[in-house]
XYZ file of C-alpha atoms in Angstrom:
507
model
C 108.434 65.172 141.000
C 110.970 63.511 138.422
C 112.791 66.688 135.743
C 110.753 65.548 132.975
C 107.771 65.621 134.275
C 108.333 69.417 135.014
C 109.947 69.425 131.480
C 106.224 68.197 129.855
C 104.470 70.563 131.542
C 106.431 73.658 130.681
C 106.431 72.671 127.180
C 102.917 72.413 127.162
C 102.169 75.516 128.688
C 104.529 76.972 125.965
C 102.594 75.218 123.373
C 99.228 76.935 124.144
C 100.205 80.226 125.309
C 97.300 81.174 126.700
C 97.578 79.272 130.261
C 97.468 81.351 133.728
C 100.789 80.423 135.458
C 98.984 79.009 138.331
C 97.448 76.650 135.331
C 101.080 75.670 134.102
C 102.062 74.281 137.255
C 98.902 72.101 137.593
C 99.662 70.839 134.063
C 102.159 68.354 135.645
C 99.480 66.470 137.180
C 96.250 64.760 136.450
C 93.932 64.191 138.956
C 91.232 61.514 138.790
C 87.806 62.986 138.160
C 85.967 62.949 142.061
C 82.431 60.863 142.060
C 79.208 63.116 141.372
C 77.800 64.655 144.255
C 74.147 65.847 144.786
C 72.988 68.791 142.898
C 75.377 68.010 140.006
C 74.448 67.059 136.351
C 74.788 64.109 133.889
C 74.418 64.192 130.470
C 75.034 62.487 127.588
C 76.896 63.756 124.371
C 74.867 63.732 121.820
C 76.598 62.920 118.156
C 77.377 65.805 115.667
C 79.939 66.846 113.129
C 83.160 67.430 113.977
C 84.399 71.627 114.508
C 86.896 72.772 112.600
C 89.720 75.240 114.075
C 90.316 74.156 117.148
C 93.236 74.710 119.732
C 95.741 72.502 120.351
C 95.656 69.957 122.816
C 96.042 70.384 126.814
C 96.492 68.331 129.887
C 93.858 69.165 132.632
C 94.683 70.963 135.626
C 93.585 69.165 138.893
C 92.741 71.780 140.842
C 89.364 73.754 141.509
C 88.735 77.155 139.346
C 90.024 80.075 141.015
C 87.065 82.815 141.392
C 83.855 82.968 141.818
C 82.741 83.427 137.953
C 84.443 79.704 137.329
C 83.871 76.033 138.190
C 85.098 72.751 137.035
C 83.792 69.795 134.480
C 84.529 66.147 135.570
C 83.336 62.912 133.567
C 84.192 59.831 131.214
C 84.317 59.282 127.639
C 82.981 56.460 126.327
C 82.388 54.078 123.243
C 78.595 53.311 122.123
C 79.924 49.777 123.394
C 80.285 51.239 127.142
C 84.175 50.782 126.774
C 86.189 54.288 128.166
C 88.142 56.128 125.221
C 91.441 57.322 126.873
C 92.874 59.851 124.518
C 89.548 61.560 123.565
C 89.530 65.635 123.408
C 87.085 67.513 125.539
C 86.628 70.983 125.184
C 84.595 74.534 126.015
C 83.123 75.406 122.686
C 83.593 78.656 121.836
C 86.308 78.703 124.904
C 90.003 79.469 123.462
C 92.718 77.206 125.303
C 89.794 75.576 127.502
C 90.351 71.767 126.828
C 92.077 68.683 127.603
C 92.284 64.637 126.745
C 90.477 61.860 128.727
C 93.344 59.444 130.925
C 92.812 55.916 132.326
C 89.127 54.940 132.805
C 87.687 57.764 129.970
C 87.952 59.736 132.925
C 88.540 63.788 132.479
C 88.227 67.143 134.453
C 88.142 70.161 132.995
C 88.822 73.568 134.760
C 88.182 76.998 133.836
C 84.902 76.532 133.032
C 82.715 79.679 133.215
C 79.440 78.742 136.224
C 77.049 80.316 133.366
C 75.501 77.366 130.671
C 78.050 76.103 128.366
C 78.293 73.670 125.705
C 80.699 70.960 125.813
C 82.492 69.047 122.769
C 83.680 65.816 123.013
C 85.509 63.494 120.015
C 88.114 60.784 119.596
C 89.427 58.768 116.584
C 87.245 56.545 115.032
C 84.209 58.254 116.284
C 81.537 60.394 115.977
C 82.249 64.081 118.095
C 79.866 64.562 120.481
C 78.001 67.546 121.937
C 76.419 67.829 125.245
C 75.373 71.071 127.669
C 76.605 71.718 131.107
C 74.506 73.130 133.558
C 74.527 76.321 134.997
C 76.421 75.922 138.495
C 77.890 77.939 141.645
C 81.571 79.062 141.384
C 83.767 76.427 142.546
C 82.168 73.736 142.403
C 82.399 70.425 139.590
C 79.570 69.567 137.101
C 79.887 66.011 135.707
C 79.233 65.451 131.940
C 79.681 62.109 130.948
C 80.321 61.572 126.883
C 79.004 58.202 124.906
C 80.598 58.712 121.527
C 79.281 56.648 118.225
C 81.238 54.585 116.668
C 81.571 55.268 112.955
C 82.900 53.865 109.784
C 85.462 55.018 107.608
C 84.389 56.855 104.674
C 84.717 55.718 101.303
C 83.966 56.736 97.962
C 85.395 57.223 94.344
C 87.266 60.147 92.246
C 86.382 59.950 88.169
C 87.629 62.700 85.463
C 85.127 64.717 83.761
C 84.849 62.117 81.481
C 83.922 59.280 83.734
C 87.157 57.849 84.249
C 88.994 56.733 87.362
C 91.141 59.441 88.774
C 93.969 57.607 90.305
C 96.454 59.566 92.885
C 94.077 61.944 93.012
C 94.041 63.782 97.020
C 90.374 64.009 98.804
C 90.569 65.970 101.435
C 87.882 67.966 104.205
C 87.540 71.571 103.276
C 87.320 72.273 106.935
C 90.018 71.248 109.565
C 88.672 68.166 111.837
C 89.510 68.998 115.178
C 92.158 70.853 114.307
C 93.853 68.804 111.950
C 94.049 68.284 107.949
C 91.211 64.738 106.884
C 93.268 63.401 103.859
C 94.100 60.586 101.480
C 94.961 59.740 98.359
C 92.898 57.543 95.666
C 94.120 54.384 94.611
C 95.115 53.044 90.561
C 90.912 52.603 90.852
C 90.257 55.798 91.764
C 88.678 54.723 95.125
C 89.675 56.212 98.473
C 89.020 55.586 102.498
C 89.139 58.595 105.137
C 89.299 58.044 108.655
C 85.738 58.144 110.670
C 87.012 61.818 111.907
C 86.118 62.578 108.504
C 82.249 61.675 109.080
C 79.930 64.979 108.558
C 82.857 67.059 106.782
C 82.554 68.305 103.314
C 85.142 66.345 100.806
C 86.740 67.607 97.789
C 89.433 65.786 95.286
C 91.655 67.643 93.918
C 94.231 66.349 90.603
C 96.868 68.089 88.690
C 95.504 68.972 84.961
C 91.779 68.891 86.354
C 89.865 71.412 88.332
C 88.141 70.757 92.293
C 85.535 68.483 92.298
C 82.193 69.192 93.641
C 82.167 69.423 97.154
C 80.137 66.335 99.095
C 78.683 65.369 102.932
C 80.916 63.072 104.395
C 78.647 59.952 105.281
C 79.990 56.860 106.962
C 77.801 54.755 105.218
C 77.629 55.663 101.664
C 80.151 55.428 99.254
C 80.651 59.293 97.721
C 81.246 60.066 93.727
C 83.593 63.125 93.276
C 83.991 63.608 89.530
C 86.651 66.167 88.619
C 85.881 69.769 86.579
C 87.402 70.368 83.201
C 89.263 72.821 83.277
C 89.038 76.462 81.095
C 91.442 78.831 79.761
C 91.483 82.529 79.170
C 93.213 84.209 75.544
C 92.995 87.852 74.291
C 94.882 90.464 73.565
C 96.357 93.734 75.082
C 96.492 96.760 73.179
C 97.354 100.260 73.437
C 95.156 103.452 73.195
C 95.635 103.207 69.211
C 94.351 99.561 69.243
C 97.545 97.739 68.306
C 98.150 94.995 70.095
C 101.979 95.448 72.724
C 104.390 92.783 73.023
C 105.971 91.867 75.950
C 103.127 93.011 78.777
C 102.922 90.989 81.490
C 99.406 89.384 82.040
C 98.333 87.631 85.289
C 95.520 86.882 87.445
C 94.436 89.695 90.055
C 91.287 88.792 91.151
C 89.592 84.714 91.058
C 86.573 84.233 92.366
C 85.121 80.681 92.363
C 82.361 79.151 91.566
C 82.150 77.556 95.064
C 84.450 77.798 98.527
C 85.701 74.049 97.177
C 88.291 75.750 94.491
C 91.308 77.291 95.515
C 90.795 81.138 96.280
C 94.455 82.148 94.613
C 95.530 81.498 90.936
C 99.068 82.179 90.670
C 99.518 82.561 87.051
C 100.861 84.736 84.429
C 102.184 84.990 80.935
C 103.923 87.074 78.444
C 101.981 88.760 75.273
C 103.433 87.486 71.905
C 104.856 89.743 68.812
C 101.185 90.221 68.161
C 99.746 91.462 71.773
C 98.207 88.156 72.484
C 98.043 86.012 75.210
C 96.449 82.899 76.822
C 96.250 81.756 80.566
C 95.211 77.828 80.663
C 94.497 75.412 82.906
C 92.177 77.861 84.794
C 89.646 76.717 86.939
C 85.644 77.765 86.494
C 84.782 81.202 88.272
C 84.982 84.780 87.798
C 88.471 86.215 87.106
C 90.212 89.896 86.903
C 93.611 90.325 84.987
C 96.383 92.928 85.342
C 98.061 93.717 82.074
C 102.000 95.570 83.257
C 104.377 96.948 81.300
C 107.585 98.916 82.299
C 107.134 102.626 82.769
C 103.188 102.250 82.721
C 100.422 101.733 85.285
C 98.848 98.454 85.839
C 95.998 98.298 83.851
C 92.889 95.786 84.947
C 90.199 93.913 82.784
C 86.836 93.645 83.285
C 85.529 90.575 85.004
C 85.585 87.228 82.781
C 83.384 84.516 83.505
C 85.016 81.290 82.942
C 82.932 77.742 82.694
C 84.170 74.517 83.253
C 85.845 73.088 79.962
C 85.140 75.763 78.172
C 87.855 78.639 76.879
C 86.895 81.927 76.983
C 88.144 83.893 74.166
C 88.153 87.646 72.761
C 89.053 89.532 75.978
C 90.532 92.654 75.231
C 92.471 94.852 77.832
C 93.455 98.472 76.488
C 96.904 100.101 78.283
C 96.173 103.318 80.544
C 99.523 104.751 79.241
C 99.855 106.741 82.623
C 99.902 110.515 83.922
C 102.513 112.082 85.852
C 102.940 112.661 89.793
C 105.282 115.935 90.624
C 105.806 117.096 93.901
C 108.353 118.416 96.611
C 109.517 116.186 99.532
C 110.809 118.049 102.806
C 111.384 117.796 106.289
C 108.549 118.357 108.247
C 110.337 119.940 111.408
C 112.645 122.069 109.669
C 110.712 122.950 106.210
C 114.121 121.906 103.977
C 113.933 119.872 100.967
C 115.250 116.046 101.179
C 117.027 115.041 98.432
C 117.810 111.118 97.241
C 114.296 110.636 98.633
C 112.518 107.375 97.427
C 109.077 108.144 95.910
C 107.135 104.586 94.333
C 104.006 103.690 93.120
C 102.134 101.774 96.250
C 100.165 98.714 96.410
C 98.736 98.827 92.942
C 99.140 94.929 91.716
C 99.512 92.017 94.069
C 100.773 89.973 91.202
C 104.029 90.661 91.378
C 105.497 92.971 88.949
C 108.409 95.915 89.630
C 106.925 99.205 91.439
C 107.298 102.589 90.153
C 109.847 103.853 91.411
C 111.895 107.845 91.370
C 114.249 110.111 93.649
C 113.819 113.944 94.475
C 116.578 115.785 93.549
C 118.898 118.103 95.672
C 115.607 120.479 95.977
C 113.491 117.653 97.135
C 111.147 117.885 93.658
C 110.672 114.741 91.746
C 108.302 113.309 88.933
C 106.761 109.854 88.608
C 105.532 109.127 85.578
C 103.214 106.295 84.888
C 101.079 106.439 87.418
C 97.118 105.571 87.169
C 94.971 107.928 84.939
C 91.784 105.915 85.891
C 91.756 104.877 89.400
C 92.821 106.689 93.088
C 96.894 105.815 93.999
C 99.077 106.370 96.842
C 102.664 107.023 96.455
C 105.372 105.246 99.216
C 108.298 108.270 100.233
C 110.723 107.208 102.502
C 113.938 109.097 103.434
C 116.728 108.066 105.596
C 116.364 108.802 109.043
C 112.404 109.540 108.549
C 109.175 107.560 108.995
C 108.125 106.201 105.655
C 104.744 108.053 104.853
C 101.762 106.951 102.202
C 100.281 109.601 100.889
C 97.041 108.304 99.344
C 94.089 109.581 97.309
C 95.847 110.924 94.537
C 94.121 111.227 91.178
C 95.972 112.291 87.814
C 92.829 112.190 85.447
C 93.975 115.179 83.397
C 97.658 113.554 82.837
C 99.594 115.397 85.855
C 98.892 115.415 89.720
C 100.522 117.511 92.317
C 101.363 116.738 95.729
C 103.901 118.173 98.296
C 105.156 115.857 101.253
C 106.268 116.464 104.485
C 107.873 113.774 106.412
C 108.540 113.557 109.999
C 111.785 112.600 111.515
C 111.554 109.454 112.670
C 112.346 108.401 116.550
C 114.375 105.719 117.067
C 113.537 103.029 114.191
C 111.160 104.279 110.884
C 107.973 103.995 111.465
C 105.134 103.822 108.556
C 102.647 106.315 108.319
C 99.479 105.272 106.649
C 96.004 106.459 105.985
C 93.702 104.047 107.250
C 90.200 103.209 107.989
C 90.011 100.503 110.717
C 89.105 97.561 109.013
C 89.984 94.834 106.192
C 88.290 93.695 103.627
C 88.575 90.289 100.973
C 86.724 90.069 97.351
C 83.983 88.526 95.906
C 81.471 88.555 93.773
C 78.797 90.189 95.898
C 81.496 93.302 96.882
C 84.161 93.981 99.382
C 83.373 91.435 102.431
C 84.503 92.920 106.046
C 86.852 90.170 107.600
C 87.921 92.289 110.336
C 87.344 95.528 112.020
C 89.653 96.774 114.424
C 87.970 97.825 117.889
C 87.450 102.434 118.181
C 89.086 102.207 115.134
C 86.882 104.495 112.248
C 84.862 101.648 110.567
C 83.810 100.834 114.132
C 82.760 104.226 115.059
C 80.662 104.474 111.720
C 79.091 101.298 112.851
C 80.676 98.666 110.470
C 80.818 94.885 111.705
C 82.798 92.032 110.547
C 80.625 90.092 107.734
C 78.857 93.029 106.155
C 79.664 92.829 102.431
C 80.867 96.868 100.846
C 78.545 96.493 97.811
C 79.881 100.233 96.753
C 82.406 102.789 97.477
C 82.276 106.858 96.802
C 79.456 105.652 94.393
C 81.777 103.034 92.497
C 80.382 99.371 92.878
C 82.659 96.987 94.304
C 81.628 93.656 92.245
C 84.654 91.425 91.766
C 86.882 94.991 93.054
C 90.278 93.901 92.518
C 91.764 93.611 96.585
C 94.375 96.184 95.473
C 92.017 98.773 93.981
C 89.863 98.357 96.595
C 93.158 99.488 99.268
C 93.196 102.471 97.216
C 89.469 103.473 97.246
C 89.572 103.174 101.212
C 92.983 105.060 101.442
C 92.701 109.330 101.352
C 93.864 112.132 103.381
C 93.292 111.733 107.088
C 90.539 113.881 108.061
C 88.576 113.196 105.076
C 85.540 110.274 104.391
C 84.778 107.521 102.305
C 81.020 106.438 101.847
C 80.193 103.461 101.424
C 76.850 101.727 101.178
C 76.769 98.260 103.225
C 74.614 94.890 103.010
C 73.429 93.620 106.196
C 71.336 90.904 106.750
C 69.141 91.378 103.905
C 69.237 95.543 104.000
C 70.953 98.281 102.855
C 72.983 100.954 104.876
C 74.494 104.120 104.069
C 78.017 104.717 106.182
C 80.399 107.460 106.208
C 83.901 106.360 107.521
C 86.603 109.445 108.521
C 90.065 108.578 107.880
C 92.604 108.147 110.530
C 96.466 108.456 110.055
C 97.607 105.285 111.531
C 101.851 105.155 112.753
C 102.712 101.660 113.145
């Protein structure tokens, strides 16, 4: 075999990653797909909407599944005209790394198939994906699935302002990826616009500098779409101290937007400075729910209550009132020998994501130190790190009468730092409902108190979670190891009480 053929096939097992080595070898080669044989099904790919999220492409190995849980899919690709599509993408739904492209003839074969029912996906430019089912089958053996893909048109429409007016330059785009890959284009001086036929079944959005998302619409070769552009809002107030006079110079920014729908962009990446006066004003915001951090030097960020924001219309009067901060003393030692650790680094953790300069003090020669500023309203965790020791979070700390005490003992670390964190197993995002679960790690502590991926927190400890700034929330779910959060959980429909035991997690 020539070097570059080898060459192609190594770099495409490097691309996916996920190949058996036997696989990698057989990547070199495409075989032709063998002619049905009795027992074996044909079906044909019915049309649907293109998935988003897929793998990347894969050249497909020749040779039969190894094992007797696997077998092999064989077939052509096809235009509603009857003509074969070579380049079309067939894959395993649901299957990571378990695809490949059709070659001369439509033809493709497919290995690695599990012999239990699966669905297959089929789709190529210009046309409609396809979806068809293969057939249970014996281990070893090939199941042919033959794919007749509709053609479809491109997709066309029109982006206006708020005001009725072409939008030109303006970028429509899928929400979703189509087949792993972005759908977008650009209007014209007309505001008018073509996708692809990938794009066919997607939802579109335009997007324009000065304007907020458009409405999101069903991709549908054969009607022209309107996407008319939000007006956008703006946010103005003031921040004050505990006397009610308004501080210059505080930093206000945007810790928490929630949209109005999954169109709008998720992250608002704005902040100001307060005038002479204490007042401020964040424009240009699009419409949805929004939470604001308010930081000063020396003082604890302080959050707003949620603001509702409409489309083209400013919301005015917000008022966010300093926490002017307590004080976190302590003692930090080593925890082998018992001896105090002076020059130790002791900062505020994880209290803001927007940005602004941690909290930060050293112990002295006796290992003591002071922080002041910290929260006087709200749980807080405090970052200690030492040379030659693992950095340790110790979380759950609560200065509601002005001063909290806490002694820390940190272990000497072996080899490189480590970080030693409080931790409950699982990871959470914000909306407006509560705390939705986007992951939970496997015997980890949410999983043993029986939380699943999708539930949505709706309270912690008895404090609702509604619009729960992502930071705050960190610091509800952080605490001594050993000790438990409760939190009550929405799942399909009902509500669950859950008690979740911290674990010290050394990563």
């Amino acid at each position: 075999m020539p070097d570059r053929h080898w060459l192609v096939a190594l770099l495409a097992c490097a691309a996916v990653l996920v190949v058996p080595l036997g696989s990698c070898i057989a990547l070199s080669v495409l075989a032709p797909a063998p002619p049905p044989s009795a027992g074996q099904v044909r079906a044909a790919g019915a049309p649907t909407t293109p998935d988003p999220g897929l793998e990347e492409q894969n050249e497909a190995p020749p040779e039969e599944p190894a094992g007797p849980g696997y077998r092999a899919v064989a077939g052509t690709v096809s235009g509603s005209d009857g003509q074969p599509l070579v380049g079309a993408r067939v894959w395993a739904e649901g299957l990571r790394g378990v695809s490949t492209t059709s070659g001369p003839g439509g033809r493709y074969r497919l290995g690695g198939v599990p012999v239990a029912a699966q669905t297959l996906r089929a789709s190529a430019a210009g046309h409609v994906s396809g979806r068809a089912a293969a057939a249970p089958a014996d281990g070893g053996s090939v199941t042919t699935v033959d794919f007749q893909l509709e053609a479809a048109p491109p997709v066309r429409g029109r982006v206006l302002t708020p005001d009725g007016d072409p939008a030109p330059d303006a970028m429509v785009r899928c929400v979703e990826a189509v087949d792993g890959e972005a759908v977008t284009t650009k209007a014209d001086e007309e505001g008018t616009f073509e996708l692809a036929p990938s794009a066919v079944g997607c939802d579109v959005v335009a997007n324009l500098a000065g304007y907020g998302p458009s409405e999101t619409a069903k991709a549908d070769g054969g009607q022209e779409l309107t996407l008319r552009l939000r007006a956008l809002a703006s946010i103005s107030g003031i921040v004050e101290d505990g006397d009610r006079v308004g501080v210059a110079g505080v930093r206000v920014s945007v810790e928490v937007f929630n949209p109005v729908d999954s169109s709008a962009s998720t992250v608002v990446a704005q902040n100001v400075r307060t005038d002479v006066e204490g007042r401020f004003l964040l424009p240009d915001l699009e419409a949805g729910r929004y939470v604001l951090t308010a930081e000063r030097r020396g003082a604890p960020p302080t959050q707003s209550e949620s603001i509702d924001v409409v489309a083209g219309e400013p919301q005015t009067g917000v008022r966010i009132t300093l926490d002017e901060g307590g004080v976190a003393v302590g003692r930090v030692t080593d925890a082998e020998e018992g001896t105090p650790l002076g020059g130790a680094a002791v900062t505020l953790d994880a209290m803001s994501f927007t940005g602004g300069r941690p909290l930060t003090t050293r112990t002295d020669d006796d290992g003591n130190f002071q922080l002041s500023g910290v929260p006087q309203d709200r749980p807080f965790s405090l970052r200690v790190q030492a040379p030659g020791f693992n950095v340790r979070i110790a979380a759950g700390l609560e200065a509601r009468g002005g001063e909290v005490r806490r002694d820390i003992a940190l272990n000497p670390a072996d080899g490189r730092p480590r970080r030693e964190v409080p931790s409950v197993g699982f990871k959470v995002r914000s909306t407006r409902e509560g705390l939705r679960v986007v992951q939970v790690t496997p015997e980890g502590p949410g999983a043993k108190a029986g939380l699943k991926s999708q539930d949505v927190i709706v309270s912690l400890d008895a404090t609702s979670t509604q619009d729960m700034a992502q930071v705050e929330a960190v610091q509800r779910l952080r605490g001594e190891p050993g000790t438990r959060v409760q939190m009550v959980v929405r799942r399909a429909g009902q509500e669950l009480t859950l008690f979740v035991e911290r674990e010290m997690l050394i990563r």
